[in-house]
mmCIF file of C-alpha atoms and ligand atoms in Angstrom:
data_model
loop_
_atom_site.group_PDB
_atom_site.id
_atom_site.type_symbol
_atom_site.label_atom_id
_atom_site.label_comp_id
_atom_site.label_asym_id
_atom_site.label_seq_id
_atom_site.Cartn_x
_atom_site.Cartn_y
_atom_site.Cartn_z
ATOM 1 C CA VAL A 294 23.374 -0.912 9.598
ATOM 2 C CA THR A 295 22.754 -2.849 12.795
ATOM 3 C CA TYR A 296 23.615 -6.513 12.870
ATOM 4 C CA TRP A 297 21.791 -9.349 14.579
ATOM 5 C CA THR A 298 25.094 -10.681 15.839
ATOM 6 C CA GLU A 299 25.116 -7.769 18.284
ATOM 7 C CA TYR A 300 22.141 -9.408 19.928
ATOM 8 C CA ALA A 301 23.863 -12.759 20.098
ATOM 9 C CA ILE A 302 26.508 -11.577 22.541
ATOM 10 C CA TYR A 303 24.886 -12.080 25.889
ATOM 11 C CA PRO A 304 26.558 -13.532 28.958
ATOM 12 C CA ALA A 305 23.654 -15.293 30.675
ATOM 13 C CA GLN A 306 22.256 -18.403 29.073
ATOM 14 C CA MET A 307 18.507 -18.214 29.122
ATOM 15 C CA LYS A 308 16.023 -20.570 27.537
ATOM 16 C CA ILE A 309 12.600 -19.009 27.111
ATOM 17 C CA LEU A 310 9.532 -21.096 26.262
ATOM 18 C CA ALA A 311 6.854 -19.008 24.540
ATOM 19 C CA ILE A 312 3.155 -19.785 24.102
ATOM 20 C CA ASP A 313 0.560 -18.157 21.849
ATOM 21 C CA THR A 314 -3.123 -19.148 21.764
ATOM 22 C CA SER A 315 -4.637 -15.824 20.684
ATOM 23 C CA CYS A 316 -6.743 -17.239 17.842
ATOM 24 C CA ASP A 317 -7.121 -20.766 16.472
ATOM 25 C CA GLU A 318 -3.509 -21.961 16.509
ATOM 26 C CA SER A 319 -1.840 -23.582 19.527
ATOM 27 C CA CYS A 320 1.758 -22.356 19.280
ATOM 28 C CA ALA A 321 4.888 -23.069 21.327
ATOM 29 C CA ALA A 322 8.518 -22.125 20.683
ATOM 30 C CA ILE A 323 11.803 -22.092 22.592
ATOM 31 C CA VAL A 324 14.570 -19.528 22.137
ATOM 32 C CA ASP A 325 18.090 -19.572 23.532
ATOM 33 C CA THR A 326 19.143 -15.982 24.286
ATOM 34 C CA GLN A 327 22.825 -16.893 24.547
ATOM 35 C CA THR A 328 23.295 -18.446 21.130
ATOM 36 C CA TRP A 329 20.424 -16.378 19.667
ATOM 37 C CA ARG A 330 18.911 -19.493 18.166
ATOM 38 C CA LEU A 331 15.385 -20.724 17.891
ATOM 39 C CA LEU A 332 15.464 -24.246 19.366
ATOM 40 C CA SER A 333 11.914 -25.135 18.383
ATOM 41 C CA ASP A 334 8.923 -23.651 16.651
ATOM 42 C CA VAL A 335 5.599 -25.540 16.752
ATOM 43 C CA VAL A 336 2.228 -24.485 15.317
ATOM 44 C CA HIS A 337 -0.735 -26.775 15.864
ATOM 45 C CA SER A 338 -3.562 -25.340 13.743
ATOM 46 C CA HIS A 339 -7.271 -25.828 14.444
ATOM 47 C CA VAL A 340 -8.357 -24.180 11.208
ATOM 48 C CA GLU A 341 -9.792 -27.460 9.868
ATOM 49 C CA ASP A 342 -12.269 -27.512 12.796
ATOM 50 C CA MET A 343 -13.533 -24.089 11.660
ATOM 51 C CA ARG A 344 -14.176 -24.875 7.989
ATOM 52 C CA PRO A 345 -17.786 -26.094 8.455
ATOM 53 C CA TYR A 346 -18.618 -22.766 10.152
ATOM 54 C CA GLY A 347 -16.957 -20.414 7.651
ATOM 55 C CA GLY A 348 -14.936 -18.654 10.346
ATOM 56 C CA VAL A 349 -13.366 -19.032 13.773
ATOM 57 C CA VAL A 350 -15.828 -20.198 16.451
ATOM 58 C CA PRO A 351 -14.336 -18.886 19.727
ATOM 59 C CA GLU A 352 -15.467 -21.749 21.961
ATOM 60 C CA ILE A 353 -14.223 -24.388 19.514
ATOM 61 C CA ALA A 354 -10.866 -22.567 19.421
ATOM 62 C CA SER A 355 -10.674 -22.599 23.254
ATOM 63 C CA ARG A 356 -11.498 -26.301 23.429
ATOM 64 C CA GLY A 357 -8.979 -26.956 20.663
ATOM 65 C CA HIS A 358 -6.225 -25.277 22.698
ATOM 66 C CA LEU A 359 -6.963 -27.507 25.707
ATOM 67 C CA VAL A 360 -5.891 -30.445 23.560
ATOM 68 C CA GLY A 361 -3.484 -28.752 21.130
ATOM 69 C CA LEU A 362 -1.433 -26.641 23.524
ATOM 70 C CA PRO A 363 -0.053 -29.446 25.750
ATOM 71 C CA LEU A 364 0.826 -31.302 22.525
ATOM 72 C CA ALA A 365 2.542 -28.210 21.081
ATOM 73 C CA VAL A 366 4.564 -27.600 24.274
ATOM 74 C CA HIS A 367 5.538 -31.267 24.436
ATOM 75 C CA GLU A 368 6.656 -31.164 20.796
ATOM 76 C CA ALA A 369 8.588 -27.896 21.361
ATOM 77 C CA LEU A 370 10.582 -29.522 24.202
ATOM 78 C CA ARG A 371 11.179 -32.630 22.087
ATOM 79 C CA GLN A 372 12.447 -30.569 19.113
ATOM 80 C CA ALA A 373 14.809 -28.694 21.425
ATOM 81 C CA SER A 374 15.869 -31.955 23.163
ATOM 82 C CA LEU A 375 15.220 -30.328 26.523
ATOM 83 C CA PRO A 376 13.458 -31.470 29.670
ATOM 84 C CA LEU A 377 10.888 -29.032 31.072
ATOM 85 C CA SER A 378 13.272 -28.327 33.978
ATOM 86 C CA ALA A 379 15.766 -26.751 31.521
ATOM 87 C CA VAL A 380 13.379 -23.886 30.722
ATOM 88 C CA ASP A 381 14.410 -20.708 32.584
ATOM 89 C CA TRP A 382 11.411 -18.540 31.788
ATOM 90 C CA PHE A 383 7.874 -18.953 30.431
ATOM 91 C CA THR A 384 6.197 -16.300 28.349
ATOM 92 C CA VAL A 385 2.669 -16.144 26.970
ATOM 93 C CA THR A 386 0.466 -13.919 24.811
ATOM 94 C CA ASN A 387 -2.258 -12.410 27.006
ATOM 95 C CA ARG A 388 -3.631 -9.772 24.583
ATOM 96 C CA PRO A 389 -5.286 -9.038 22.155
ATOM 97 C CA GLY A 390 -7.303 -11.970 20.823
ATOM 98 C CA LEU A 391 -10.197 -14.297 21.578
ATOM 99 C CA ILE A 392 -10.589 -14.126 25.329
ATOM 100 C CA GLY A 393 -11.350 -17.824 25.911
ATOM 101 C CA ALA A 394 -8.437 -18.855 23.695
ATOM 102 C CA LEU A 395 -6.035 -16.482 25.484
ATOM 103 C CA LEU A 396 -7.191 -17.725 28.898
ATOM 104 C CA VAL A 397 -6.172 -21.299 28.037
ATOM 105 C CA GLY A 398 -2.639 -20.127 27.135
ATOM 106 C CA VAL A 399 -2.234 -17.866 30.171
ATOM 107 C CA THR A 400 -3.525 -20.519 32.564
ATOM 108 C CA TYR A 401 -1.275 -23.152 31.055
ATOM 109 C CA ALA A 402 1.777 -20.850 31.303
ATOM 110 C CA LYS A 403 0.948 -20.146 34.957
ATOM 111 C CA GLY A 404 0.733 -23.879 35.574
ATOM 112 C CA LEU A 405 4.141 -24.457 33.962
ATOM 113 C CA ALA A 406 5.693 -21.597 35.962
ATOM 114 C CA PHE A 407 4.088 -22.766 39.213
ATOM 115 C CA SER A 408 5.122 -26.371 38.839
ATOM 116 C CA THR A 409 8.731 -25.611 37.846
ATOM 117 C CA GLY A 410 9.270 -22.620 40.142
ATOM 118 C CA ARG A 411 10.291 -20.429 37.196
ATOM 119 C CA PRO A 412 8.968 -16.946 36.373
ATOM 120 C CA TYR A 413 6.522 -16.212 33.596
ATOM 121 C CA SER A 414 5.641 -13.021 31.747
ATOM 122 C CA VAL A 415 2.885 -11.828 29.424
ATOM 123 C CA MET A 416 3.250 -10.456 25.888
ATOM 124 C CA ASN A 417 1.244 -8.486 23.321
ATOM 125 C CA HIS A 418 0.447 -10.497 20.164
ATOM 126 C CA ILE A 419 0.533 -7.470 17.821
ATOM 127 C CA GLU A 420 3.930 -6.464 19.194
ATOM 128 C CA GLY A 421 5.006 -10.015 18.370
ATOM 129 C CA HIS A 422 3.933 -9.574 14.734
ATOM 130 C CA LEU A 423 5.589 -6.137 14.687
ATOM 131 C CA TYR A 424 9.086 -7.422 15.456
ATOM 132 C CA SER A 425 8.740 -10.734 13.597
ATOM 133 C CA PRO A 426 11.092 -9.568 10.778
ATOM 134 C CA GLY A 427 13.776 -10.123 13.435
ATOM 135 C CA LEU A 428 13.110 -13.869 13.259
ATOM 136 C CA LYS A 429 15.379 -13.917 10.212
ATOM 137 C CA GLY A 430 18.174 -13.292 12.718
ATOM 138 C CA PHE A 431 17.516 -16.792 14.074
ATOM 139 C CA GLU A 432 17.885 -18.176 10.551
ATOM 140 C CA GLY A 433 21.380 -16.772 10.149
ATOM 141 C CA GLU A 434 20.478 -13.527 8.359
ATOM 142 C CA THR A 435 22.540 -10.777 9.907
ATOM 143 C CA GLU A 436 21.397 -7.554 8.300
ATOM 144 C CA MET A 437 18.228 -5.876 9.537
ATOM 145 C CA PRO A 438 16.073 -3.321 7.732
ATOM 146 C CA PRO A 439 17.267 0.113 8.900
ATOM 147 C CA PHE A 440 15.188 2.008 11.485
ATOM 148 C CA PRO A 441 12.894 3.856 11.622
ATOM 149 C CA TRP A 442 10.306 1.477 10.161
ATOM 150 C CA ILE A 443 6.752 1.903 9.056
ATOM 151 C CA ALA A 444 5.258 -1.424 10.094
ATOM 152 C CA LEU A 445 2.022 -2.652 8.593
ATOM 153 C CA VAL A 446 0.402 -5.453 10.602
ATOM 154 C CA VAL A 447 -2.231 -7.082 8.385
ATOM 155 C CA SER A 448 -4.096 -10.130 9.648
ATOM 156 C CA GLY A 449 -7.603 -11.531 10.013
ATOM 157 C CA GLY A 450 -8.280 -9.250 12.974
ATOM 158 C CA HIS A 451 -5.955 -6.280 12.425
ATOM 159 C CA THR A 452 -4.821 -3.729 9.864
ATOM 160 C CA GLU A 453 -2.547 -1.372 11.816
ATOM 161 C CA LEU A 454 0.270 1.007 11.001
ATOM 162 C CA TYR A 455 3.092 1.643 13.466
ATOM 163 C CA PHE A 456 6.101 3.929 13.532
ATOM 164 C CA VAL A 457 9.027 1.910 14.911
ATOM 165 C CA LYS A 458 12.040 3.909 16.089
ATOM 166 C CA ASP A 459 13.956 0.918 17.406
ATOM 167 C CA PHE A 460 13.285 -2.470 18.957
ATOM 168 C CA LEU A 461 10.514 -2.086 21.567
ATOM 169 C CA ASP A 462 10.177 1.600 20.762
ATOM 170 C CA HIS A 463 7.083 2.089 18.624
ATOM 171 C CA ARG A 464 3.898 4.109 18.431
ATOM 172 C CA TRP A 465 0.580 3.304 16.806
ATOM 173 C CA LEU A 466 -0.243 5.590 13.869
ATOM 174 C CA GLY A 467 -3.633 4.328 12.790
ATOM 175 C CA GLY A 468 -5.469 1.409 11.283
ATOM 176 C CA THR A 469 -8.721 0.170 9.871
ATOM 177 C CA LEU A 470 -11.905 1.942 10.820
ATOM 178 C CA ASP A 471 -13.934 -1.244 10.323
ATOM 179 C CA ASP A 472 -12.926 -4.603 8.757
ATOM 180 C CA ALA A 473 -9.355 -5.911 8.667
ATOM 181 C CA ALA A 474 -7.681 -6.708 5.319
ATOM 182 C CA GLY A 475 -7.662 -10.475 6.033
ATOM 183 C CA GLU A 476 -11.325 -10.269 6.969
ATOM 184 C CA ALA A 477 -11.987 -8.553 3.618
ATOM 185 C CA PHE A 478 -10.213 -11.455 1.818
ATOM 186 C CA ASP A 479 -12.219 -14.020 3.796
ATOM 187 C CA LYS A 480 -15.588 -12.249 3.295
ATOM 188 C CA VAL A 481 -15.053 -11.767 -0.459
ATOM 189 C CA GLY A 482 -14.017 -15.425 -0.677
ATOM 190 C CA LYS A 483 -17.179 -16.506 1.111
ATOM 191 C CA LEU A 484 -19.265 -14.589 -1.469
ATOM 192 C CA LEU A 485 -17.373 -16.474 -4.195
ATOM 193 C CA GLY A 486 -18.075 -19.838 -2.554
ATOM 194 C CA LEU A 487 -14.598 -20.437 -1.112
ATOM 195 C CA SER A 488 -14.103 -22.069 2.300
ATOM 196 C CA TYR A 489 -12.515 -20.347 5.317
ATOM 197 C CA PRO A 490 -9.873 -18.951 5.322
ATOM 198 C CA ALA A 491 -10.213 -17.678 1.755
ATOM 199 C CA GLY A 492 -7.128 -15.409 1.710
ATOM 200 C CA PRO A 493 -4.570 -18.089 0.757
ATOM 201 C CA GLN A 494 -6.977 -19.629 -1.800
ATOM 202 C CA ILE A 495 -7.633 -16.295 -3.544
ATOM 203 C CA ASP A 496 -3.874 -15.656 -3.599
ATOM 204 C CA ARG A 497 -3.104 -19.011 -5.271
ATOM 205 C CA TRP A 498 -6.083 -18.946 -7.654
ATOM 206 C CA VAL A 499 -5.276 -15.446 -8.945
ATOM 207 C CA ARG A 500 -1.548 -16.191 -9.206
ATOM 208 C CA GLU A 501 -2.086 -19.370 -11.212
ATOM 209 C CA LYS A 502 -5.030 -18.376 -13.420
ATOM 210 C CA ALA A 503 -5.718 -14.622 -13.598
ATOM 211 C CA THR A 504 -4.504 -12.188 -16.246
ATOM 212 C CA ALA A 505 -3.803 -8.456 -15.933
ATOM 213 C CA ALA A 506 -7.206 -7.861 -17.571
ATOM 214 C CA ASP A 507 -8.922 -9.952 -14.849
ATOM 215 C CA ARG A 508 -7.338 -7.783 -12.169
ATOM 216 C CA LYS A 509 -8.794 -4.667 -13.799
ATOM 217 C CA ARG A 510 -12.168 -6.004 -14.920
ATOM 218 C CA PHE A 511 -14.146 -4.746 -11.907
ATOM 219 C CA GLU A 512 -13.600 -1.372 -10.280
ATOM 220 C CA PHE A 513 -13.942 -1.863 -6.522
ATOM 221 C CA PRO A 514 -13.528 0.860 -3.877
ATOM 222 C CA ARG A 515 -10.028 1.488 -2.563
ATOM 223 C CA ALA A 516 -10.077 1.470 1.252
ATOM 224 C CA VAL A 517 -7.898 4.560 1.505
ATOM 225 C CA GLY A 518 -8.983 7.048 4.159
ATOM 226 C CA ALA A 519 -7.009 9.819 5.793
ATOM 227 C CA LEU A 520 -3.291 9.355 6.437
ATOM 228 C CA ASP A 521 -2.643 6.079 8.309
ATOM 229 C CA GLN A 522 -6.257 4.924 7.953
ATOM 230 C CA PHE A 523 -8.085 2.144 6.113
ATOM 231 C CA SER A 524 -11.713 1.154 5.613
ATOM 232 C CA TYR A 525 -12.730 -2.206 4.131
ATOM 233 C CA SER A 526 -16.434 -2.456 4.977
ATOM 234 C CA GLY A 527 -17.555 -1.123 1.562
ATOM 235 C CA LEU A 528 -15.659 -3.738 -0.431
ATOM 236 C CA LYS A 529 -17.777 -6.738 0.545
ATOM 237 C CA THR A 530 -20.945 -4.791 -0.355
ATOM 238 C CA ALA A 531 -19.448 -3.721 -3.716
ATOM 239 C CA VAL A 532 -18.528 -7.324 -4.557
ATOM 240 C CA SER A 533 -21.950 -8.610 -3.557
ATOM 241 C CA ILE A 534 -23.711 -5.907 -5.656
ATOM 242 C CA GLN A 535 -21.513 -6.863 -8.621
ATOM 243 C CA ILE A 536 -22.433 -10.548 -8.197
ATOM 244 C CA GLN A 537 -26.144 -9.610 -8.194
ATOM 245 C CA LYS A 538 -25.657 -7.530 -11.362
ATOM 246 C CA LEU A 539 -24.058 -10.461 -13.166
ATOM 247 C CA LYS A 540 -27.034 -12.681 -12.198
ATOM 248 C CA THR A 541 -25.208 -15.923 -13.016
ATOM 249 C CA THR A 542 -21.459 -16.048 -12.573
ATOM 250 C CA THR A 543 -19.165 -18.240 -14.635
ATOM 251 C CA GLU A 544 -15.843 -19.555 -13.342
ATOM 252 C CA ALA A 545 -14.141 -16.796 -15.397
ATOM 253 C CA ASP A 546 -16.350 -14.132 -13.756
ATOM 254 C CA ARG A 547 -15.546 -15.423 -10.263
ATOM 255 C CA LEU A 548 -11.828 -15.444 -11.044
ATOM 256 C CA ALA A 549 -12.010 -11.833 -12.275
ATOM 257 C CA LEU A 550 -14.040 -10.860 -9.187
ATOM 258 C CA ALA A 551 -11.380 -12.433 -6.938
ATOM 259 C CA ALA A 552 -8.521 -10.829 -8.874
ATOM 260 C CA SER A 553 -10.135 -7.374 -8.922
ATOM 261 C CA ALA A 554 -11.088 -7.533 -5.234
ATOM 262 C CA GLN A 555 -7.569 -8.649 -4.276
ATOM 263 C CA GLU A 556 -6.140 -5.734 -6.256
ATOM 264 C CA ALA A 557 -8.442 -3.290 -4.433
ATOM 265 C CA ILE A 558 -7.483 -4.707 -1.008
ATOM 266 C CA LEU A 559 -3.764 -4.570 -1.828
ATOM 267 C CA ASP A 560 -3.906 -1.126 -3.483
ATOM 268 C CA ALA A 561 -5.016 0.382 -0.184
ATOM 269 C CA LEU A 562 -2.212 -1.370 1.731
ATOM 270 C CA VAL A 563 0.490 -0.345 -0.743
ATOM 271 C CA THR A 564 -0.717 3.258 -1.032
ATOM 272 C CA GLN A 565 -1.128 3.859 2.696
ATOM 273 C CA ALA A 566 2.149 2.186 3.683
ATOM 274 C CA ARG A 567 4.093 4.321 1.192
ATOM 275 C CA ARG A 568 2.253 7.498 2.192
ATOM 276 C CA SER A 569 3.051 6.845 5.855
ATOM 277 C CA ARG A 570 6.698 6.121 5.088
ATOM 278 C CA ASP A 571 7.060 9.395 3.178
ATOM 279 C CA HIS A 572 5.081 11.451 5.669
ATOM 280 C CA HIS A 573 6.814 10.113 8.798
ATOM 281 C CA GLY A 574 10.268 9.923 7.212
ATOM 282 C CA ALA A 575 10.789 6.195 7.736
ATOM 283 C CA LYS A 576 13.668 4.288 6.125
ATOM 284 C CA SER A 577 12.000 0.870 5.798
ATOM 285 C CA ILE A 578 8.573 -0.629 5.307
ATOM 286 C CA ILE A 579 7.830 -3.830 7.209
ATOM 287 C CA VAL A 580 4.768 -5.944 6.412
ATOM 288 C CA THR A 581 3.709 -8.730 8.797
ATOM 289 C CA GLY A 582 0.585 -10.743 9.762
ATOM 290 C CA GLY A 583 -1.259 -13.413 7.755
ATOM 291 C CA VAL A 584 -1.976 -11.176 4.751
ATOM 292 C CA ALA A 585 1.784 -10.533 4.414
ATOM 293 C CA CYS A 586 1.962 -14.102 2.990
ATOM 294 C CA ASN A 587 0.168 -12.798 -0.105
ATOM 295 C CA SER A 588 2.378 -13.307 -3.168
ATOM 296 C CA ARG A 589 0.857 -10.427 -5.162
ATOM 297 C CA LEU A 590 1.484 -8.034 -2.244
ATOM 298 C CA ARG A 591 5.113 -9.192 -2.100
ATOM 299 C CA GLU A 592 5.428 -8.669 -5.856
ATOM 300 C CA ARG A 593 3.874 -5.201 -5.656
ATOM 301 C CA MET A 594 6.085 -4.030 -2.781
ATOM 302 C CA PRO A 595 9.644 -4.988 -3.726
ATOM 303 C CA GLU A 596 10.941 -2.270 -1.377
ATOM 304 C CA ALA A 597 9.206 -3.763 1.682
ATOM 305 C CA TYR A 598 10.626 -6.284 4.131
ATOM 306 C CA PHE A 599 8.525 -9.407 4.795
ATOM 307 C CA PRO A 600 9.176 -12.178 7.338
ATOM 308 C CA SER A 601 9.135 -15.724 5.893
ATOM 309 C CA PRO A 602 5.504 -16.794 5.244
ATOM 310 C CA ARG A 603 5.412 -19.258 8.156
ATOM 311 C CA HIS A 604 6.315 -16.387 10.477
ATOM 312 C CA CYS A 605 3.721 -14.023 8.980
ATOM 313 C CA THR A 606 0.840 -16.152 10.252
ATOM 314 C CA ASP A 607 0.384 -16.807 13.960
ATOM 315 C CA ASN A 608 3.312 -18.464 15.702
ATOM 316 C CA ALA A 609 5.063 -18.502 19.075
ATOM 317 C CA ALA A 610 8.547 -17.879 17.632
ATOM 318 C CA MET A 611 7.662 -14.179 17.367
ATOM 319 C CA ILE A 612 6.589 -14.183 21.035
ATOM 320 C CA ALA A 613 9.857 -15.920 21.971
ATOM 321 C CA LEU A 614 11.803 -13.284 20.010
ATOM 322 C CA LEU A 615 9.807 -10.452 21.599
ATOM 323 C CA SER A 616 10.552 -11.840 25.077
ATOM 324 C CA ALA A 617 14.233 -12.213 24.200
ATOM 325 C CA LEU A 618 14.304 -8.572 23.059
ATOM 326 C CA TYR A 619 12.713 -7.486 26.367
ATOM 327 C CA GLU A 620 15.240 -9.570 28.244
ATOM 328 C CA LYS A 621 18.066 -8.058 26.211
ATOM 329 C CA LYS A 622 16.905 -4.576 27.179
ATOM 330 C CA GLY A 623 16.530 -5.572 30.843
ATOM 331 C CA ARG A 624 12.775 -5.158 30.608
ATOM 332 C CA LEU A 625 11.561 -8.749 30.926
ATOM 333 C CA VAL A 626 9.489 -8.559 34.103
ATOM 334 C CA PRO A 627 7.953 -11.509 35.919
ATOM 335 C CA ALA A 628 4.168 -11.424 36.113
ATOM 336 C CA ASP A 629 2.354 -12.210 39.355
ATOM 337 C CA TRP A 630 -0.363 -14.837 39.730
ATOM 338 C CA THR A 631 -3.180 -12.286 39.433
ATOM 339 C CA LEU A 632 -2.404 -11.425 35.810
ATOM 340 C CA THR A 633 -5.038 -12.431 33.317
ATOM 341 C CA ALA A 634 -5.928 -12.161 29.627
ATOM 342 C CA VAL A 635 -7.633 -9.203 27.962
ATOM 343 C CA PRO A 636 -9.297 -9.290 24.525
ATOM 344 C CA HIS A 637 -8.293 -5.790 23.328
ATOM 345 C CA LEU A 638 -5.151 -3.959 22.261
ATOM 346 C CA ASP A 639 -3.449 -1.939 24.995
HETATM 347 O O1 LIG B 94 -2.059 -13.487 11.356
HETATM 348 P P1 LIG B 94 -3.074 -14.555 11.062
HETATM 349 O O2 LIG B 94 -2.574 -15.963 10.883
HETATM 350 O O3 LIG B 94 -4.144 -14.629 12.185
HETATM 351 C C1 LIG B 94 -4.690 -13.509 12.813
HETATM 352 O O4 LIG B 94 -4.098 -13.053 13.828
HETATM 353 O O5 LIG B 94 -5.730 -13.027 12.275
HETATM 354 O O6 LIG B 94 -3.877 -14.067 9.754
HETATM 355 C C2 LIG B 94 -4.918 -14.826 9.182
HETATM 356 C C3 LIG B 94 -5.528 -14.018 8.038
HETATM 357 C C4 LIG B 94 -6.759 -14.654 7.412
HETATM 358 O O7 LIG B 94 -7.732 -13.649 7.227
HETATM 359 C C5 LIG B 94 -6.248 -15.176 6.069
HETATM 360 O O8 LIG B 94 -7.234 -15.222 5.058
HETATM 361 C C6 LIG B 94 -5.182 -14.178 5.732
HETATM 362 O O9 LIG B 94 -4.551 -13.870 6.979
HETATM 363 N N1 LIG B 94 -4.173 -14.733 4.804
HETATM 364 C C7 LIG B 94 -3.990 -14.308 3.542
HETATM 365 C C8 LIG B 94 -2.981 -15.113 2.980
HETATM 366 N N2 LIG B 94 -2.551 -16.003 3.927
HETATM 367 C C9 LIG B 94 -3.306 -15.749 5.039
HETATM 368 N N3 LIG B 94 -4.589 -13.329 2.850
HETATM 369 C C10 LIG B 94 -4.184 -13.136 1.588
HETATM 370 N N4 LIG B 94 -3.232 -13.869 0.973
HETATM 371 C C11 LIG B 94 -2.600 -14.858 1.620
HETATM 372 N N5 LIG B 94 -1.647 -15.591 1.015
HETATM 373 ZN ZN1 LIG B 95 -1.926 -12.730 14.455
#
């Protein structure tokens, strides 16, 4: 067993301010690498601005960050009771994500670094999700899930499996061939008349109202491909065909459709994560990303390790932790002024 306290023993005091604007949340957080404490953790969501459109509108997200990010950074400093001059290092997500949204974060981080004379560095958002179970270390939890991990990153944009040998030592195994699991939740929800994002609503609705019979009433395709692969594009079609077959749907029908679709989405995640663990000889399964908030998934995978729900969805605390881990390993490198944002995974 490795303990988080090992990471707390570090001679140089360093306060890192992290920024994440990869999607529609303006996030800022500050970590102290000496005490291994999270000093602040702010998420300013723009999801309400997206509801009328049924999904994230990239330009609205970018404009939202122009307003929300300075507010989030200001609030992060206030929570930590620190002046801007006390920040030793700035760090920002520059990939993957919505390009316009990322550019606001990167430009703002450059501005902060330029005006304070401090360095800044760039981080990978998916890597942030990957190591987010470590955020429990900031909350006083000392024991970590034993390595190697199979890490499942399931969000609105990603469904990826990684083999994680140690902190900052991972390799991509595979992922979805088409839609992401969160996207499948949101698209099924849209067909059932739910607003965006539908994932949390389906979760709550099924938990509060559905029976075991509802979860089995409709047989939807399981998105299980080859080892380490998923495919969700057929599910939306199957649900929409089923709705057409029913002609008119009652509230009870829609609940059973939601419950059965959720079960199909989760079945694929549970099956593939366990297959990967067995095949690659991993000791732990880690599930992170927005879909990892799902209560039925948590119930179905008692062996898996989940970060707290607020750290499963987008946040800057995970970027702060990632930067602190890089710093701990002597791999936190300052970026130069020419660095920019890129939309894809590297
Ligand atoms: O990680 P995240 O906040 O943003 C991305 O990077 O995509 O994930 C958002 C996604 C959305 O598709 C949302 O519907 C889904 O995660 N989600 C859930 C739940 N909470 C969020 N899906 C199922 N059950 C939930 N409780
Ligand atoms: Zn994310």
